[in-house]
mmCIF file of C-alpha atoms and ligand atoms in Angstrom:
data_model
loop_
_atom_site.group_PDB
_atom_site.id
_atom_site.type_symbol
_atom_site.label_atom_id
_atom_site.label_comp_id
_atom_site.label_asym_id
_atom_site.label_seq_id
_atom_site.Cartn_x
_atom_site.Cartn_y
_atom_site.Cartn_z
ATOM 1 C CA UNK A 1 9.263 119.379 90.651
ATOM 2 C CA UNK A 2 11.661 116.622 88.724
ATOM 3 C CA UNK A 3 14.085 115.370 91.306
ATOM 4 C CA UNK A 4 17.768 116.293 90.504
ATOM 5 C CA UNK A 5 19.437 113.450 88.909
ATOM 6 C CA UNK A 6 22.636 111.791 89.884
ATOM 7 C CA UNK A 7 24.768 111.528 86.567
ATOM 8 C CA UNK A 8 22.892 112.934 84.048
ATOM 9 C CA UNK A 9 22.693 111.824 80.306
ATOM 10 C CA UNK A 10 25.707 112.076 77.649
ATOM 11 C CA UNK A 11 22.930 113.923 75.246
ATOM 12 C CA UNK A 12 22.220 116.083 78.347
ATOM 13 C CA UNK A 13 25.809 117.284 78.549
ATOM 14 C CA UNK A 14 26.919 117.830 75.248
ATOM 15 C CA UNK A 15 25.684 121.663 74.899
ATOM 16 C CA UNK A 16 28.082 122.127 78.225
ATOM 17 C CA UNK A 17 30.867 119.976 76.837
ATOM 18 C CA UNK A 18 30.295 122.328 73.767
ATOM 19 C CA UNK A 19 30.388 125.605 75.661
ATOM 20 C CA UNK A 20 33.471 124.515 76.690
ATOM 21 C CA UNK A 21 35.424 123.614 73.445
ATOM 22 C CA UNK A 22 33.765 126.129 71.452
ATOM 23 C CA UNK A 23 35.193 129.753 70.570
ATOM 24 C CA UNK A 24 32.947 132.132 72.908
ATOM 25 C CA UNK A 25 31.577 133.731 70.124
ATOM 26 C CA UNK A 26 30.690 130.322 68.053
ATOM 27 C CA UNK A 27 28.737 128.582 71.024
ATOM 28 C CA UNK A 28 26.774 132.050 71.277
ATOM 29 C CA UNK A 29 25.932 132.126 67.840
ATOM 30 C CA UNK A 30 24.635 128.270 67.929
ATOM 31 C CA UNK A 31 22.992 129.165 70.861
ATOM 32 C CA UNK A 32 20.816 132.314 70.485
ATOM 33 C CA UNK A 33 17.366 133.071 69.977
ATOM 34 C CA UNK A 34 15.890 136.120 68.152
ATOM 35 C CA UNK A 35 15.672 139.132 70.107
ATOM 36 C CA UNK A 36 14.897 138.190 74.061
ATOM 37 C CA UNK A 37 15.644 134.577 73.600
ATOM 38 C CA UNK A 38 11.959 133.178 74.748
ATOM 39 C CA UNK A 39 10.784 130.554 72.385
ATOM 40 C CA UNK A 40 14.291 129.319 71.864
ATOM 41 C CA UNK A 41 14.175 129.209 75.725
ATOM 42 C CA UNK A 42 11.088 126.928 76.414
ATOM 43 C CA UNK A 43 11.587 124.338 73.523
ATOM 44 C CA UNK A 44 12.867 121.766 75.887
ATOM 45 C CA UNK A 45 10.944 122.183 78.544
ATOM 46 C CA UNK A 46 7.478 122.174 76.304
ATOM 47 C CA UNK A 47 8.267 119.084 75.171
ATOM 48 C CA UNK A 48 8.527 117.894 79.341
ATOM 49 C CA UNK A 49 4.777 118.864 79.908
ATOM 50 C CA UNK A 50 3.542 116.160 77.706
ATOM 51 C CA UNK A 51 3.271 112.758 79.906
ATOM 52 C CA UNK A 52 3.841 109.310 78.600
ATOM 53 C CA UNK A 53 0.859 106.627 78.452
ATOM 54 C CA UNK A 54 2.619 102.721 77.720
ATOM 55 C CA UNK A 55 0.649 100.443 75.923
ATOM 56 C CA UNK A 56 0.863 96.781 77.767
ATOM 57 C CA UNK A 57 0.435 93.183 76.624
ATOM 58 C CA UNK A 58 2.497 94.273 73.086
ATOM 59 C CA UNK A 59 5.679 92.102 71.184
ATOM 60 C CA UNK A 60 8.509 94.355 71.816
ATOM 61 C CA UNK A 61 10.613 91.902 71.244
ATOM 62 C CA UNK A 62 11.666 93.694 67.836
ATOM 63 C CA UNK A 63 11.900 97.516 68.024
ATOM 64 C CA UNK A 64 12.223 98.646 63.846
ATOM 65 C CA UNK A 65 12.992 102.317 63.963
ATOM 66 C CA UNK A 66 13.504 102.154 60.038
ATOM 67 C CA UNK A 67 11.697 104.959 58.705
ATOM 68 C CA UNK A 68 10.740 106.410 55.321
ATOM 69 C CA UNK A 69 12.000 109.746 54.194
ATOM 70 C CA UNK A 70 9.834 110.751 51.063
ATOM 71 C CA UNK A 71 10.484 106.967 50.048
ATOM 72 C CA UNK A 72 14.022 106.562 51.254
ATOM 73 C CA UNK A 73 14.546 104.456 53.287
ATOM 74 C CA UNK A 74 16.749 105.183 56.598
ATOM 75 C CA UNK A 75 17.460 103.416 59.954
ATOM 76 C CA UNK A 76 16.132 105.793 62.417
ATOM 77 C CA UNK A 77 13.332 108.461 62.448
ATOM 78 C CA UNK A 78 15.677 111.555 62.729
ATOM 79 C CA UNK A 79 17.231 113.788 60.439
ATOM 80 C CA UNK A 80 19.912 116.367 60.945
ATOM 81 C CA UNK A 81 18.409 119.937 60.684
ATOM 82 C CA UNK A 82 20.199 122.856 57.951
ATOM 83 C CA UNK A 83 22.547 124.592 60.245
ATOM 84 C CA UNK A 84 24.625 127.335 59.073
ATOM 85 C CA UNK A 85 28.466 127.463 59.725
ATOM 86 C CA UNK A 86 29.066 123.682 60.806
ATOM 87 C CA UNK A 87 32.680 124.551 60.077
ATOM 88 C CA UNK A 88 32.917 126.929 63.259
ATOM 89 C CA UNK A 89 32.232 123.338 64.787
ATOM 90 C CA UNK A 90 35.062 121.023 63.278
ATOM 91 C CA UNK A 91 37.241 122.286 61.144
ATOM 92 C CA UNK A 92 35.654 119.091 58.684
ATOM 93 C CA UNK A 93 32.371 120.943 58.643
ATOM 94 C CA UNK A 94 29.280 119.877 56.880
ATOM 95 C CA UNK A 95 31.848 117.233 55.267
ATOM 96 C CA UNK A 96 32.410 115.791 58.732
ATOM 97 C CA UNK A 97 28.681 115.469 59.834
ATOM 98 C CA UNK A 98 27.847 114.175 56.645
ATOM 99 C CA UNK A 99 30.310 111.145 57.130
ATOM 100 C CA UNK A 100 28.366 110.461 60.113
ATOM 101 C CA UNK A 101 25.111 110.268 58.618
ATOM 102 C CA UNK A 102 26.312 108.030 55.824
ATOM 103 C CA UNK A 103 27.559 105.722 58.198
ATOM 104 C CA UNK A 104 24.710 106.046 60.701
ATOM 105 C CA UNK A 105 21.935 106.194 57.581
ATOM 106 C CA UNK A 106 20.766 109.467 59.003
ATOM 107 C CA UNK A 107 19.797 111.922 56.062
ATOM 108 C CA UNK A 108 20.638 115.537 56.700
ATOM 109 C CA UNK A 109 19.741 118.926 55.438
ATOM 110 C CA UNK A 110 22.359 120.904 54.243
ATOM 111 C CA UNK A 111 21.608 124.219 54.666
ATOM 112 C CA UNK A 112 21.893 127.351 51.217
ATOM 113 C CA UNK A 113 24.518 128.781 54.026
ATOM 114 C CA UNK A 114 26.602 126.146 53.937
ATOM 115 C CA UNK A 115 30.446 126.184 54.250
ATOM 116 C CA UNK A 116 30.790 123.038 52.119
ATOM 117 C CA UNK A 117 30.052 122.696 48.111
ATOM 118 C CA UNK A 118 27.489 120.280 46.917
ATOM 119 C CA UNK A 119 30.367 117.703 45.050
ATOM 120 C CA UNK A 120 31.410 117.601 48.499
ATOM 121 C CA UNK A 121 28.703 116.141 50.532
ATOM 122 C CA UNK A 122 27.467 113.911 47.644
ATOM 123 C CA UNK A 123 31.036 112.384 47.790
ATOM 124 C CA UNK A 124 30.403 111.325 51.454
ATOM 125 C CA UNK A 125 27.725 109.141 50.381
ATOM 126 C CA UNK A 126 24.957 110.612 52.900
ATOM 127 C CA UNK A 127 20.971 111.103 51.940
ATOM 128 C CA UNK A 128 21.105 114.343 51.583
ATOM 129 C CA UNK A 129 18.092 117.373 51.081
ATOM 130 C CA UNK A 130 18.878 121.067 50.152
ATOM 131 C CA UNK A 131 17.505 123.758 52.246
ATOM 132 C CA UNK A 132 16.446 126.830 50.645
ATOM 133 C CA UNK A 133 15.468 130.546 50.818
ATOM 134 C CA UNK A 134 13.996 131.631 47.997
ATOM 135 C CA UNK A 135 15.301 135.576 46.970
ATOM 136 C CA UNK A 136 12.539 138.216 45.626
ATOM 137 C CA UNK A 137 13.811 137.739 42.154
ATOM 138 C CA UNK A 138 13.309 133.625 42.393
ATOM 139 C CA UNK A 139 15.980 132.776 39.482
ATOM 140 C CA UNK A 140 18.304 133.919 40.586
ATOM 141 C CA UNK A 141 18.126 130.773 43.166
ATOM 142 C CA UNK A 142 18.174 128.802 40.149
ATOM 143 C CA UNK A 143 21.759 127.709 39.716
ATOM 144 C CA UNK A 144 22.107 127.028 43.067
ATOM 145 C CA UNK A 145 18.903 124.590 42.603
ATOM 146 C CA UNK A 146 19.931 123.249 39.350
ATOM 147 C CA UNK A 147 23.482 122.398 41.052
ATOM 148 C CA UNK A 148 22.042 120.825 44.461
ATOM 149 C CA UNK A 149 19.938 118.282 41.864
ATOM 150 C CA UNK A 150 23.119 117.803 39.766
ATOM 151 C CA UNK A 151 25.021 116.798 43.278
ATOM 152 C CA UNK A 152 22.203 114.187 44.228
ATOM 153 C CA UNK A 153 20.181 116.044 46.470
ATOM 154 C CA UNK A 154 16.964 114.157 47.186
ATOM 155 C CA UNK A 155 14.127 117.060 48.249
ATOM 156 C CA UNK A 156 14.161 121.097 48.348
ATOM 157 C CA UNK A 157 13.301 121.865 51.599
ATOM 158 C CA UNK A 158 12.157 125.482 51.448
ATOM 159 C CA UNK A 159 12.111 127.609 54.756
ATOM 160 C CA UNK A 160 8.986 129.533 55.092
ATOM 161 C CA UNK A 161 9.525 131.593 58.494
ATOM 162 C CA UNK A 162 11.944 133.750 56.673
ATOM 163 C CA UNK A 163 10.535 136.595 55.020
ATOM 164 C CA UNK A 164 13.777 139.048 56.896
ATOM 165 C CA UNK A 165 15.898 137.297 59.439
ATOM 166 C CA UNK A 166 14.845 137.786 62.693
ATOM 167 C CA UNK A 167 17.502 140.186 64.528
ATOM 168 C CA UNK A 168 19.866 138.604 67.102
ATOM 169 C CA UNK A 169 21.362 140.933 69.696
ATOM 170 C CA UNK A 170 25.324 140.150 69.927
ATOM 171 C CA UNK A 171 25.144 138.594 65.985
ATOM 172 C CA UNK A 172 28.760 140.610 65.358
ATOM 173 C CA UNK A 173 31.074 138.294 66.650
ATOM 174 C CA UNK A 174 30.764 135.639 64.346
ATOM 175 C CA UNK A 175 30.681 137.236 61.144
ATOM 176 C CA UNK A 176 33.636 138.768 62.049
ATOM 177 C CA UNK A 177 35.299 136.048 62.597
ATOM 178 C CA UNK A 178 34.015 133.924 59.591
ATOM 179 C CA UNK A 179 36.359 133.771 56.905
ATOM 180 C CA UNK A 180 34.890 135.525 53.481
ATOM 181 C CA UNK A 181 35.589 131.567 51.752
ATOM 182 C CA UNK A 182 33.277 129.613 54.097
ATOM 183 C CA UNK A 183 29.853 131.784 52.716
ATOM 184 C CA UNK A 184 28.068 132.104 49.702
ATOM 185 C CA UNK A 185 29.833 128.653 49.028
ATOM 186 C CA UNK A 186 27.293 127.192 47.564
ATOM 187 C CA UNK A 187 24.473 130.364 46.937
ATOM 188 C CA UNK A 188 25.661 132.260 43.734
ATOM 189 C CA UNK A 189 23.777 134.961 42.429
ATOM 190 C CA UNK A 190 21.084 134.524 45.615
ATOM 191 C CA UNK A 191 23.508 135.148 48.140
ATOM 192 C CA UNK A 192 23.188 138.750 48.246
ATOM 193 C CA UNK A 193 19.672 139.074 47.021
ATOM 194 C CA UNK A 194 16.381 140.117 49.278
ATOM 195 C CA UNK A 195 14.526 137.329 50.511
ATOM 196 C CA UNK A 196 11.059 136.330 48.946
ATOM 197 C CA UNK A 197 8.085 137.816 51.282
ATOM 198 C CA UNK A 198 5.060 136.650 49.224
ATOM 199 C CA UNK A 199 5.818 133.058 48.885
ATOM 200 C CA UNK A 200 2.801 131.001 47.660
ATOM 201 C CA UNK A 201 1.458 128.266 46.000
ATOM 202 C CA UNK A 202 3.560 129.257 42.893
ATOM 203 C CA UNK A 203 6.581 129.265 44.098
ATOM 204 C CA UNK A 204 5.930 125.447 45.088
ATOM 205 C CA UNK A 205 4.706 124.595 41.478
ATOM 206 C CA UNK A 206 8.057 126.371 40.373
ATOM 207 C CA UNK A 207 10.582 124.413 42.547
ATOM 208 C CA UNK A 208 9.303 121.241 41.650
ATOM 209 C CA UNK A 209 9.634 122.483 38.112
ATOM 210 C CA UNK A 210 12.827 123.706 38.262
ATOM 211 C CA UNK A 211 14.513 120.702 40.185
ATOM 212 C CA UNK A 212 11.835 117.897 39.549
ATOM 213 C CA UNK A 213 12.303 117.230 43.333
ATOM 214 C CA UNK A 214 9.426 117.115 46.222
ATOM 215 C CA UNK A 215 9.608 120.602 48.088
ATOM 216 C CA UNK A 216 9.171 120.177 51.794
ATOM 217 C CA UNK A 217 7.457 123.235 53.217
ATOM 218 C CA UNK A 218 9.384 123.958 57.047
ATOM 219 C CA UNK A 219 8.572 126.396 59.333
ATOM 220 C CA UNK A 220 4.953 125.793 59.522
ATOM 221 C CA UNK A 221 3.157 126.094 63.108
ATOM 222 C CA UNK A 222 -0.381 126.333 62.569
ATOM 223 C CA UNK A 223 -3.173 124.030 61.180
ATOM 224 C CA UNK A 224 -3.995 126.550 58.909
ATOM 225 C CA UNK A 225 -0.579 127.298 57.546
ATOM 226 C CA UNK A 226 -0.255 123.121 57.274
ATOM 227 C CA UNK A 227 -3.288 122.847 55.292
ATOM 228 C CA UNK A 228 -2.254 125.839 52.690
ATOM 229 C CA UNK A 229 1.410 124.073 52.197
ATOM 230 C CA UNK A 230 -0.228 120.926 51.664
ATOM 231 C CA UNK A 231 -3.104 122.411 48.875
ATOM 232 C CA UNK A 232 0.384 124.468 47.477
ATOM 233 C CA UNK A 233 2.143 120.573 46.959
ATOM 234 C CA UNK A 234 3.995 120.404 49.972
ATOM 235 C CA UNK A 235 5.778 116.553 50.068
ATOM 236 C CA UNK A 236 5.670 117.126 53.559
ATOM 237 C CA UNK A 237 5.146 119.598 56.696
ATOM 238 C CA UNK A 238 7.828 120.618 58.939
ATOM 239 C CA UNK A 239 6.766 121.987 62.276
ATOM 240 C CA UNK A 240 8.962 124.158 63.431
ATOM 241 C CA UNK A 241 9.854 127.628 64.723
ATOM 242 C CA UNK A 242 13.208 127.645 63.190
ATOM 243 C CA UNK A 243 14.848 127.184 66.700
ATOM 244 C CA UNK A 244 14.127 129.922 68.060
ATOM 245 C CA UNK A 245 15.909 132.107 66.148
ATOM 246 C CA UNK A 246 12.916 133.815 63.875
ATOM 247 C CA UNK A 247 9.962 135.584 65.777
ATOM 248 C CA UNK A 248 10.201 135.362 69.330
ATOM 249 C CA UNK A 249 7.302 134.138 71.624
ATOM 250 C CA UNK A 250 6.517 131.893 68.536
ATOM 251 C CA UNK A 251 4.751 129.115 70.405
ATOM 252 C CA UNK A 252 7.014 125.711 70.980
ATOM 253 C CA UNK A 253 7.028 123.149 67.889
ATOM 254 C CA UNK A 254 5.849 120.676 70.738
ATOM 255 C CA UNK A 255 2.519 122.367 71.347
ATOM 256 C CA UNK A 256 1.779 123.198 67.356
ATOM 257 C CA UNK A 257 2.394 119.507 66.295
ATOM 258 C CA UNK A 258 -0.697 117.770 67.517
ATOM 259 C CA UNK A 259 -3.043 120.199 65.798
ATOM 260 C CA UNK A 260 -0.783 120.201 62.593
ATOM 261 C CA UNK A 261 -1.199 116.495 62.581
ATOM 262 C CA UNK A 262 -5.412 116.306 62.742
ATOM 263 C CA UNK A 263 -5.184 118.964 59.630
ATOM 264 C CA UNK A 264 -3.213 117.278 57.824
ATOM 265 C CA UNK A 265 -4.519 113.326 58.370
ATOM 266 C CA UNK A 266 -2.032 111.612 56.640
ATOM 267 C CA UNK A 267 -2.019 113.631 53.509
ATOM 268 C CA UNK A 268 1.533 113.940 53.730
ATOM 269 C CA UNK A 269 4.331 113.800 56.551
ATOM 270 C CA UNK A 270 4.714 115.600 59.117
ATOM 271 C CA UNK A 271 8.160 116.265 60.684
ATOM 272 C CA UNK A 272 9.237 118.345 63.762
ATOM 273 C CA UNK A 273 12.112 119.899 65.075
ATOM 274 C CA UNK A 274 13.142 122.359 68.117
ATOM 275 C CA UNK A 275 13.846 121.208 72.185
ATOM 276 C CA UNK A 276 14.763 117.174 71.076
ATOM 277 C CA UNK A 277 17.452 116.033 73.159
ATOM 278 C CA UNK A 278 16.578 113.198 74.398
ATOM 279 C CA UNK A 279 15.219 109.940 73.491
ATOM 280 C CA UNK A 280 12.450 109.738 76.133
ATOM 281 C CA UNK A 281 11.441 113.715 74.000
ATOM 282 C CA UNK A 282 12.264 111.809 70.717
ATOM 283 C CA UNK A 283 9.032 109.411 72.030
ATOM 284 C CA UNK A 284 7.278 112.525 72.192
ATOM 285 C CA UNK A 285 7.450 114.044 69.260
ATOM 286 C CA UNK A 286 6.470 110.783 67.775
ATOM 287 C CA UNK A 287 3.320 110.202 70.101
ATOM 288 C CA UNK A 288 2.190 113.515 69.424
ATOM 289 C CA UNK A 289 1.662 112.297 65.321
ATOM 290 C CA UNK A 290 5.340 113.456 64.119
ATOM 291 C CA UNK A 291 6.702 110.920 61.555
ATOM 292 C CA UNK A 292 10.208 111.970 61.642
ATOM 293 C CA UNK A 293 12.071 114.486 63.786
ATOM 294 C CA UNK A 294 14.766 116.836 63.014
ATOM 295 C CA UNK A 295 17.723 117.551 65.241
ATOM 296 C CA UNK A 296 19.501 121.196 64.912
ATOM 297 C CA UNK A 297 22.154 122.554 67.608
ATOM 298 C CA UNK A 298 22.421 118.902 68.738
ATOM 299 C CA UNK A 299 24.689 117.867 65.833
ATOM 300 C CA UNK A 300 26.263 120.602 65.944
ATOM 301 C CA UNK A 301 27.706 120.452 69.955
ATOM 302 C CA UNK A 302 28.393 116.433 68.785
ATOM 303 C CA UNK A 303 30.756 118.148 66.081
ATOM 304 C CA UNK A 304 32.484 120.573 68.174
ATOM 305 C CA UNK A 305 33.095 117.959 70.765
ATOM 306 C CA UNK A 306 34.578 114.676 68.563
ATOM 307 C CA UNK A 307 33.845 115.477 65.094
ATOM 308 C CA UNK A 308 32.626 113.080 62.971
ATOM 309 C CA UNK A 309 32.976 110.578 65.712
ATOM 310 C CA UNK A 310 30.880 112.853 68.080
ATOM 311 C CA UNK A 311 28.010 113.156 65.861
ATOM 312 C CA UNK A 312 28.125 109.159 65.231
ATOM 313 C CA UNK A 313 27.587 108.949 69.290
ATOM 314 C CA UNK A 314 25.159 111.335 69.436
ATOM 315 C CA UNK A 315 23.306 109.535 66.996
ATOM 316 C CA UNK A 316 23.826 105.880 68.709
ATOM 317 C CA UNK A 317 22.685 107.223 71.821
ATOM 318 C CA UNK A 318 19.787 108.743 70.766
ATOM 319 C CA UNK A 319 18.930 105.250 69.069
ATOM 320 C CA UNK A 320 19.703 103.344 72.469
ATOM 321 C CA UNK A 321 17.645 106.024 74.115
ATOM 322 C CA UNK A 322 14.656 105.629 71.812
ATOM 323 C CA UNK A 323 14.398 102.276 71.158
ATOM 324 C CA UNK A 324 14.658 102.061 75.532
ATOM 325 C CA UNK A 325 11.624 104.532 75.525
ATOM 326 C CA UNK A 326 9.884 102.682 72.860
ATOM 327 C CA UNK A 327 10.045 99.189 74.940
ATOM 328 C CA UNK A 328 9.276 100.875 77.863
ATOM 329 C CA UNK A 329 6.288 102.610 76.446
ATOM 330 C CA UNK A 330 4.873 99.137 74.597
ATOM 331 C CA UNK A 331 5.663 100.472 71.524
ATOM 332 C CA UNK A 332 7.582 98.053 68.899
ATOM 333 C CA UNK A 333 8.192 101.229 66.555
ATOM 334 C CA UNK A 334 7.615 104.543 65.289
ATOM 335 C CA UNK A 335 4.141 104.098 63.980
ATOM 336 C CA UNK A 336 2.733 102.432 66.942
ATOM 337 C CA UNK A 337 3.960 105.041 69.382
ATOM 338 C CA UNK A 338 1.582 107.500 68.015
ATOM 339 C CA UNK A 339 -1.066 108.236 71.153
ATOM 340 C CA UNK A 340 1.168 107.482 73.917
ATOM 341 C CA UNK A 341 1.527 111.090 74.734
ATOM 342 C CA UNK A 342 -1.181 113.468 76.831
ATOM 343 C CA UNK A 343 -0.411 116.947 77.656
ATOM 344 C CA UNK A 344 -0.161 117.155 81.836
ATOM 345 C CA UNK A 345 -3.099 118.118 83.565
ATOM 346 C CA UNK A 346 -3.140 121.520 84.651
ATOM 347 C CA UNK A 347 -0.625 123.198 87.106
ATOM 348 C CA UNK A 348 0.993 119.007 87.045
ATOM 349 C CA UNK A 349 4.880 119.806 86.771
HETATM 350 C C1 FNR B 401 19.512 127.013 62.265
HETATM 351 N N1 FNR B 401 18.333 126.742 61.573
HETATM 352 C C2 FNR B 401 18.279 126.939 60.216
HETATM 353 N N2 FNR B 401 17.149 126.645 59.522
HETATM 354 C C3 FNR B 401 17.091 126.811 58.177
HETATM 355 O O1 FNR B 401 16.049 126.532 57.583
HETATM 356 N N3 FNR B 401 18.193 127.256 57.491
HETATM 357 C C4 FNR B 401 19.370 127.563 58.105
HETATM 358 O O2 FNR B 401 20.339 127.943 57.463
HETATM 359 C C5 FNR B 401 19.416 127.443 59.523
HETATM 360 N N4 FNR B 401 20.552 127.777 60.213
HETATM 361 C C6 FNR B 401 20.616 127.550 61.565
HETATM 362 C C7 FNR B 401 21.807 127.826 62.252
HETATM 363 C C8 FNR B 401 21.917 127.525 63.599
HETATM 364 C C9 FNR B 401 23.211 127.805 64.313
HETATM 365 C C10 FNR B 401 20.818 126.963 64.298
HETATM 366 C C11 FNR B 401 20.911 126.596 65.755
HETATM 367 C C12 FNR B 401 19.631 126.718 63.629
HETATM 368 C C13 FNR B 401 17.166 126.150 62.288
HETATM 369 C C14 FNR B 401 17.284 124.626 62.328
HETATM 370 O O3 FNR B 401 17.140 124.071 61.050
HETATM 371 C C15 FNR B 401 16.218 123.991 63.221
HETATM 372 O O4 FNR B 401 14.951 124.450 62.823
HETATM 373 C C16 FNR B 401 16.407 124.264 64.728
HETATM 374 O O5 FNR B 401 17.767 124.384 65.057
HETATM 375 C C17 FNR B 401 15.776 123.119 65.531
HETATM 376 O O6 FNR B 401 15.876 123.335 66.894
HETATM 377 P P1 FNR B 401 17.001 122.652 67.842
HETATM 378 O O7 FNR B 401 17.103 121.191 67.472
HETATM 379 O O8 FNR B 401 18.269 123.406 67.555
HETATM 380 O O9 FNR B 401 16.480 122.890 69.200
#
């Protein structure tokens, strides 16, 4: 059993410092799973059964945590996650986390739901990818497409563990309180429209088409499902079980990575997301074969506590706490921490 610790992490206290600025109903809605809550439950603590293996005799003398992003380059190996509503958070919004990632050279994922327009997070200067559903009737996603490329967008990342959206018990709340102008900012003609449930190998082919942009294919948990985004053009695989919030008892990103990583063998990236709040978990996820990680609700408690300034500390201290683990762990950066990571033996805490 991990011994209590005195103190405790900033990282580790934002989601209370959150839960305590936060309108009841907004810290639920950032907070829930899909039905009974269970994968979005154990993403944290999956990530805490893997065990840490340092290399020795190694130059860490330099840690370089710059990372390529689909050939952008950025300073650290984390992205922010599309998360809808950041404007329940801050009153600045996407606007406001985008400022931080400009100035932190973090790129972020804007989600289709966002409560911000396009002009207005190119204007802040951040890397920043589109997120996207695609509707059963795919153009009438085109617009939307056609304006994210016009804005500067720099990928389509297309959610593929959407088919419906998983049901939330105690979803009310929020919509009712979410003024009519924060949605469909940015969706047009898709925002009403059924979502696509036979997405294939076309529909990649067509988005890269349509916005001349690589399509990053998240949502993806199995080897199998890896190896079909990558044949359908996939830029890149995003492990991930969408938080939590789609099927629940989907298994923890932190358990699907490893075996999405063999499949794939460097044919393209492979990001993760889901449970990272920490840096020693940030190790992790890159030990495990991730080449970038994604963070989602973490972001999004920075902005509700300090705003843009929030999210800019969350990101330095994730940094400090990372390039710490990396020293620690013999590893001078991202690349050469792949393999430090074991799953615990059996019945080990
Ligand atoms: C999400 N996520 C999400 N994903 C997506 O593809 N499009 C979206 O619009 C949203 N919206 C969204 C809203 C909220 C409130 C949350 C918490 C999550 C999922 C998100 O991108 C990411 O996969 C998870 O949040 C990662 O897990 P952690 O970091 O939150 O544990």
């Amino acid at each position: 059993m991990a011994l209590p610790s005195s103190g405790g992490s900033w990282l580790a206290s934002l989601e209370d410092e959150a839960c305590r600025v936060l309108p009841p109903e907004v810290y639920g809605y950032y907070r829930q799973g899909a039905r009974d809550g269970t994968t979005a439950a154990e993403a944290v603590a999956a990530w805490e059964r893997y065990r840490l293996v340092p290399r020795v005799l190694t130059d860490t003398r330099a840690v370089d945590l710059t990372t390529s992003f689909l050939g952008t380059r950025s300073a650290v190996p984390f992205g922010v996650a599309p998360t809808t509503l950041q404007r329940a958070a801050d009153p600045g919004g996407e606007v406001a986390m985008a400022r931080a990632c400009a100035a932190h050279g973090v790129p972020m994922v804007l989600s289709s739901n966002a409560t911000a327009t396009f002009a207005e997070i190119d204007a802040t200067g951040a890397t920043w990818w589109l997120q996207a559903y695609l509707p059963q009737d795919r153009e009438l996603a085109r617009p939307m497409l056609e304006s994210a490329v016009e804005h500067g967008a720099g990928a389509i990342v297309l959610t593929v563990d959407t088919p419906v959206v998983g049901t939330k018990y105690d979803d009310g709340a929020i919509w009712s309180a979410t003024p009519p102008s924060w949605l469909r900012v940015n969706l047009g003609p898709a925002a009403d429209a059924p979502k696509a449930r036979d997405l294939g190998p076309a529909d990649f082919t067509w988005l890269h088409e349509v916005t001349g942009l690589p399509v990053v294919a998240k949502g993806v948990l199995s080897p199998g499902g890896a190896a079909a985004v990558v044949v359908a053009g996939a830029a890149a695989v995003w492990v991930s079980n969408h938080g939590g919030r789609q099927l629940d008892r989907a298994a923890a990103t932190a358990d699907c990575l490893a075996p999405v990583v063999d499949r794939v063998d460097g044919a393209v990236p492979v990001y993760v997301d889901g449970g990272v709040r920490s840096g020693i978990t940030a190790l992790t996820a890159l030990a495990l074969g991730a080449d970038a990680f994604f963070l989602g609700r973490l972001p999004l408690y920075a902005l509700a506590v300090a705003g843009t300034d929030g999210v800019g500390r969350l990101f330095s201290t994730l940094t400090d706490e990372l390039t710490e683990a990396l020293v620690l762990a013999g590893c001078p950066g991202p690349e050469a921490a792949r393999g430090v990571a074991r799953a615990a033996p059996d019945g080990a805490p």
